[in-house]
C-alpha cells in the first residue's frame, strides 16, 4: 500500500481555514435567518431557488439537485415551508409521480423581508472582507472542487 500524500504546512493551513470559515459562516448565517426571519438556511435557499426559477416553480428532484441535498431532506424543508404557507406542492404536469414546488405570494413576501439582512450579513462576513482577487480565487477554486464532486 502506498504511503499517503500528507498535507504540507501550507496545504494544512488552507484546509483548516476552509473548515473554520465554513463552520463559522454557516453558524452565523443560520442564527441570523432564525432571529430575523424565523427561517433555517436551507429553507431560505429553497425560497431563493424557487424565486429565481421560471414560473417560480421547480420539480422536487430539480430542487434537491440544486441544493445538493437528499430527496428526504428537501421533502422535510418543503413540508415546513408548505405548513407556513410559503410554498405549494402540485403534481407535475404529465407525470403523476412527479411533484412541483412553487413559491406562494406569502413565500415571496417572506423572502423579500429576509433577503436584505441575509445579504448584509454575507457581505459583512465574507464578500467585503476579501479583495477582488481573493474572491475570484475562492470562486474559481471552490467552483472546481464542486465541479469535480458533482
PDB file of C-alpha atoms in Angstrom:
ATOM      1  CA  UNK A   1       0.000   0.000   0.000  1.00  0.00           C
ATOM      2  CA  UNK A   2       1.325   3.425  -0.981  1.00  0.00           C
ATOM      3  CA  UNK A   3       2.232   5.989   1.644  1.00  0.00           C
ATOM      4  CA  UNK A   4      -0.468   8.714   1.948  1.00  0.00           C
ATOM      5  CA  UNK A   5       0.363  12.126   0.489  1.00  0.00           C
ATOM      6  CA  UNK A   6       0.294  14.042   3.762  1.00  0.00           C
ATOM      7  CA  UNK A   7      -0.607  17.719   3.688  1.00  0.00           C
ATOM      8  CA  UNK A   8       2.300  20.104   3.958  1.00  0.00           C
ATOM      9  CA  UNK A   9       2.058  23.184   6.188  1.00  0.00           C
ATOM     10  CA  UNK A  10       0.528  25.434   3.520  1.00  0.00           C
ATOM     11  CA  UNK A  11      -1.969  22.773   2.438  1.00  0.00           C
ATOM     12  CA  UNK A  12      -2.935  22.167   6.067  1.00  0.00           C
ATOM     13  CA  UNK A  13      -3.365  25.912   6.584  1.00  0.00           C
ATOM     14  CA  UNK A  14      -5.731  26.071   3.588  1.00  0.00           C
ATOM     15  CA  UNK A  15      -7.716  23.060   4.771  1.00  0.00           C
ATOM     16  CA  UNK A  16      -8.081  24.326   8.336  1.00  0.00           C
ATOM     17  CA  UNK A  17      -9.020  27.832   7.149  1.00  0.00           C
ATOM     18  CA  UNK A  18     -11.690  26.309   4.923  1.00  0.00           C
ATOM     19  CA  UNK A  19     -13.099  24.200   7.777  1.00  0.00           C
ATOM     20  CA  UNK A  20     -13.119  27.068  10.272  1.00  0.00           C
ATOM     21  CA  UNK A  21     -14.572  29.667   7.911  1.00  0.00           C
ATOM     22  CA  UNK A  22     -17.371  27.443   6.593  1.00  0.00           C
ATOM     23  CA  UNK A  23     -18.376  26.296  10.080  1.00  0.00           C
ATOM     24  CA  UNK A  24     -18.373  29.843  11.462  1.00  0.00           C
ATOM     25  CA  UNK A  25     -20.146  31.318   8.436  1.00  0.00           C
ATOM     26  CA  UNK A  26     -22.813  28.622   8.493  1.00  0.00           C
ATOM     27  CA  UNK A  27     -23.412  29.141  12.197  1.00  0.00           C
ATOM     28  CA  UNK A  28     -23.752  32.935  11.869  1.00  0.00           C
ATOM     29  CA  UNK A  29     -25.967  32.736   8.781  1.00  0.00           C
ATOM     30  CA  UNK A  30     -28.225  30.131  10.377  1.00  0.00           C
ATOM     31  CA  UNK A  31     -28.598  32.255  13.520  1.00  0.00           C
ATOM     32  CA  UNK A  32     -29.299  35.481  11.608  1.00  0.00           C
ATOM     33  CA  UNK A  33     -32.010  33.849   9.491  1.00  0.00           C
ATOM     34  CA  UNK A  34     -33.638  32.252  12.542  1.00  0.00           C
ATOM     35  CA  UNK A  35     -33.541  35.511  14.528  1.00  0.00           C
ATOM     36  CA  UNK A  36     -34.631  37.865  11.754  1.00  0.00           C
ATOM     37  CA  UNK A  37     -36.893  35.720   9.570  1.00  0.00           C
ATOM     38  CA  UNK A  38     -37.692  32.544  11.503  1.00  0.00           C
ATOM     39  CA  UNK A  39     -36.261  30.526   8.628  1.00  0.00           C
ATOM     40  CA  UNK A  40     -33.491  27.953   8.518  1.00  0.00           C
ATOM     41  CA  UNK A  41     -30.717  28.474   5.994  1.00  0.00           C
ATOM     42  CA  UNK A  42     -31.944  25.524   3.870  1.00  0.00           C
ATOM     43  CA  UNK A  43     -35.477  26.974   3.891  1.00  0.00           C
ATOM     44  CA  UNK A  44     -34.155  30.357   2.787  1.00  0.00           C
ATOM     45  CA  UNK A  45     -32.223  28.696  -0.045  1.00  0.00           C
ATOM     46  CA  UNK A  46     -35.371  26.849  -1.176  1.00  0.00           C
ATOM     47  CA  UNK A  47     -37.243  30.156  -1.389  1.00  0.00           C
ATOM     48  CA  UNK A  48     -34.343  31.740  -3.325  1.00  0.00           C
ATOM     49  CA  UNK A  49     -34.189  28.862  -5.828  1.00  0.00           C
ATOM     50  CA  UNK A  50     -37.952  28.957  -6.377  1.00  0.00           C
ATOM     51  CA  UNK A  51     -37.961  32.731  -6.769  1.00  0.00           C
ATOM     52  CA  UNK A  52     -35.273  32.514  -9.468  1.00  0.00           C
ATOM     53  CA  UNK A  53     -36.858  29.590 -11.340  1.00  0.00           C
ATOM     54  CA  UNK A  54     -39.081  30.119 -14.390  1.00  0.00           C
ATOM     55  CA  UNK A  55     -42.636  30.493 -13.144  1.00  0.00           C
ATOM     56  CA  UNK A  56     -41.303  30.410  -9.565  1.00  0.00           C
ATOM     57  CA  UNK A  57     -41.513  26.621  -9.533  1.00  0.00           C
ATOM     58  CA  UNK A  58     -39.261  23.579  -9.722  1.00  0.00           C
ATOM     59  CA  UNK A  59     -39.733  19.839  -9.641  1.00  0.00           C
ATOM     60  CA  UNK A  60     -38.737  18.443  -6.274  1.00  0.00           C
ATOM     61  CA  UNK A  61     -35.899  16.453  -7.871  1.00  0.00           C
ATOM     62  CA  UNK A  62     -34.508  19.614  -9.510  1.00  0.00           C
ATOM     63  CA  UNK A  63     -34.714  21.455  -6.199  1.00  0.00           C
ATOM     64  CA  UNK A  64     -32.959  18.615  -4.401  1.00  0.00           C
ATOM     65  CA  UNK A  65     -30.179  18.607  -7.018  1.00  0.00           C
ATOM     66  CA  UNK A  66     -29.811  22.407  -6.928  1.00  0.00           C
ATOM     67  CA  UNK A  67     -29.423  22.400  -3.140  1.00  0.00           C
ATOM     68  CA  UNK A  68     -27.190  19.315  -3.011  1.00  0.00           C
ATOM     69  CA  UNK A  69     -29.483  17.534  -0.577  1.00  0.00           C
ATOM     70  CA  UNK A  70     -31.324  14.241  -0.455  1.00  0.00           C
ATOM     71  CA  UNK A  71     -34.911  13.816  -1.598  1.00  0.00           C
ATOM     72  CA  UNK A  72     -35.950  13.241   2.017  1.00  0.00           C
ATOM     73  CA  UNK A  73     -34.069  16.359   3.097  1.00  0.00           C
ATOM     74  CA  UNK A  74     -35.824  18.546   0.530  1.00  0.00           C
ATOM     75  CA  UNK A  75     -39.169  16.938   1.362  1.00  0.00           C
ATOM     76  CA  UNK A  76     -38.721  17.896   5.019  1.00  0.00           C
ATOM     77  CA  UNK A  77     -37.886  21.523   4.133  1.00  0.00           C
ATOM     78  CA  UNK A  78     -40.823  21.767   1.716  1.00  0.00           C
ATOM     79  CA  UNK A  79     -43.146  20.258   4.362  1.00  0.00           C
ATOM     80  CA  UNK A  80     -42.153  23.036   6.779  1.00  0.00           C
ATOM     81  CA  UNK A  81     -42.438  25.787   4.168  1.00  0.00           C
ATOM     82  CA  UNK A  82     -45.793  24.465   2.957  1.00  0.00           C
ATOM     83  CA  UNK A  83     -47.188  24.426   6.522  1.00  0.00           C
ATOM     84  CA  UNK A  84     -46.127  28.074   6.837  1.00  0.00           C
ATOM     85  CA  UNK A  85     -47.859  28.908   3.546  1.00  0.00           C
ATOM     86  CA  UNK A  86     -44.656  29.879   1.718  1.00  0.00           C
ATOM     87  CA  UNK A  87     -44.608  27.002  -0.786  1.00  0.00           C
ATOM     88  CA  UNK A  88     -47.258  24.924  -2.537  1.00  0.00           C
ATOM     89  CA  UNK A  89     -46.862  21.411  -3.955  1.00  0.00           C
ATOM     90  CA  UNK A  90     -48.747  20.182  -7.001  1.00  0.00           C
ATOM     91  CA  UNK A  91     -48.467  17.167  -9.286  1.00  0.00           C
ATOM     92  CA  UNK A  92     -46.080  17.645 -12.185  1.00  0.00           C
ATOM     93  CA  UNK A  93     -47.919  18.113 -15.471  1.00  0.00           C
ATOM     94  CA  UNK A  94     -47.819  14.904 -17.481  1.00  0.00           C
ATOM     95  CA  UNK A  95     -46.035  12.945 -14.727  1.00  0.00           C
ATOM     96  CA  UNK A  96     -48.247  11.589 -11.960  1.00  0.00           C
ATOM     97  CA  UNK A  97     -45.191  10.569  -9.910  1.00  0.00           C
ATOM     98  CA  UNK A  98     -43.528  13.967 -10.103  1.00  0.00           C
ATOM     99  CA  UNK A  99     -44.171  16.852  -7.716  1.00  0.00           C
ATOM    100  CA  UNK A 100     -43.647  20.546  -8.392  1.00  0.00           C
ATOM    101  CA  UNK A 101     -42.916  23.026  -5.599  1.00  0.00           C
ATOM    102  CA  UNK A 102     -43.918  26.616  -6.247  1.00  0.00           C
ATOM    103  CA  UNK A 103     -43.421  29.865  -4.392  1.00  0.00           C
ATOM    104  CA  UNK A 104     -46.603  31.405  -2.993  1.00  0.00           C
ATOM    105  CA  UNK A 105     -47.205  35.150  -2.645  1.00  0.00           C
ATOM    106  CA  UNK A 106     -46.591  34.752   1.104  1.00  0.00           C
ATOM    107  CA  UNK A 107     -43.310  32.987   0.316  1.00  0.00           C
ATOM    108  CA  UNK A 108     -42.253  35.843  -1.941  1.00  0.00           C
ATOM    109  CA  UNK A 109     -43.028  38.365   0.828  1.00  0.00           C
ATOM    110  CA  UNK A 110     -41.082  36.262   3.338  1.00  0.00           C
ATOM    111  CA  UNK A 111     -38.078  36.130   1.011  1.00  0.00           C
ATOM    112  CA  UNK A 112     -38.262  39.867   0.306  1.00  0.00           C
ATOM    113  CA  UNK A 113     -38.280  40.542   4.061  1.00  0.00           C
ATOM    114  CA  UNK A 114     -35.448  38.087   4.827  1.00  0.00           C
ATOM    115  CA  UNK A 115     -33.115  38.896   1.918  1.00  0.00           C
ATOM    116  CA  UNK A 116     -31.771  42.323   2.970  1.00  0.00           C
ATOM    117  CA  UNK A 117     -30.497  41.125   6.357  1.00  0.00           C
ATOM    118  CA  UNK A 118     -29.107  37.928   4.889  1.00  0.00           C
ATOM    119  CA  UNK A 119     -27.263  39.718   2.082  1.00  0.00           C
ATOM    120  CA  UNK A 120     -25.920  42.325   4.518  1.00  0.00           C
ATOM    121  CA  UNK A 121     -24.507  39.559   6.718  1.00  0.00           C
ATOM    122  CA  UNK A 122     -22.966  37.663   3.791  1.00  0.00           C
ATOM    123  CA  UNK A 123     -21.408  40.911   2.580  1.00  0.00           C
ATOM    124  CA  UNK A 124     -20.150  41.793   6.077  1.00  0.00           C
ATOM    125  CA  UNK A 125     -18.716  38.358   6.898  1.00  0.00           C
ATOM    126  CA  UNK A 126     -17.348  37.310   3.518  1.00  0.00           C
ATOM    127  CA  UNK A 127     -17.653  39.498   0.451  1.00  0.00           C
ATOM    128  CA  UNK A 128     -16.365  42.790   1.850  1.00  0.00           C
ATOM    129  CA  UNK A 129     -13.596  41.093   3.842  1.00  0.00           C
ATOM    130  CA  UNK A 130     -11.898  39.848   0.670  1.00  0.00           C
ATOM    131  CA  UNK A 131     -10.212  41.642  -2.184  1.00  0.00           C
ATOM    132  CA  UNK A 132     -11.484  41.202  -5.735  1.00  0.00           C
ATOM    133  CA  UNK A 133      -8.556  38.848  -6.413  1.00  0.00           C
ATOM    134  CA  UNK A 134      -9.290  36.756  -3.316  1.00  0.00           C
ATOM    135  CA  UNK A 135     -12.983  36.465  -4.226  1.00  0.00           C
ATOM    136  CA  UNK A 136     -12.050  35.373  -7.748  1.00  0.00           C
ATOM    137  CA  UNK A 137      -9.570  32.792  -6.415  1.00  0.00           C
ATOM    138  CA  UNK A 138     -12.146  31.383  -3.997  1.00  0.00           C
ATOM    139  CA  UNK A 139     -14.869  31.278  -6.653  1.00  0.00           C
ATOM    140  CA  UNK A 140     -12.542  29.610  -9.162  1.00  0.00           C
ATOM    141  CA  UNK A 141     -11.025  27.163  -6.700  1.00  0.00           C
ATOM    142  CA  UNK A 142     -14.183  26.107  -4.904  1.00  0.00           C
ATOM    143  CA  UNK A 143     -16.050  26.059  -8.208  1.00  0.00           C
ATOM    144  CA  UNK A 144     -13.544  23.493  -9.452  1.00  0.00           C
ATOM    145  CA  UNK A 145     -13.970  21.428  -6.281  1.00  0.00           C
ATOM    146  CA  UNK A 146     -17.753  21.465  -6.733  1.00  0.00           C
ATOM    147  CA  UNK A 147     -17.443  20.562 -10.417  1.00  0.00           C
ATOM    148  CA  UNK A 148     -15.303  17.523  -9.586  1.00  0.00           C
ATOM    149  CA  UNK A 149     -17.568  16.391  -6.771  1.00  0.00           C
ATOM    150  CA  UNK A 150     -20.654  16.521  -8.972  1.00  0.00           C
TER     151      UNK A 150
END
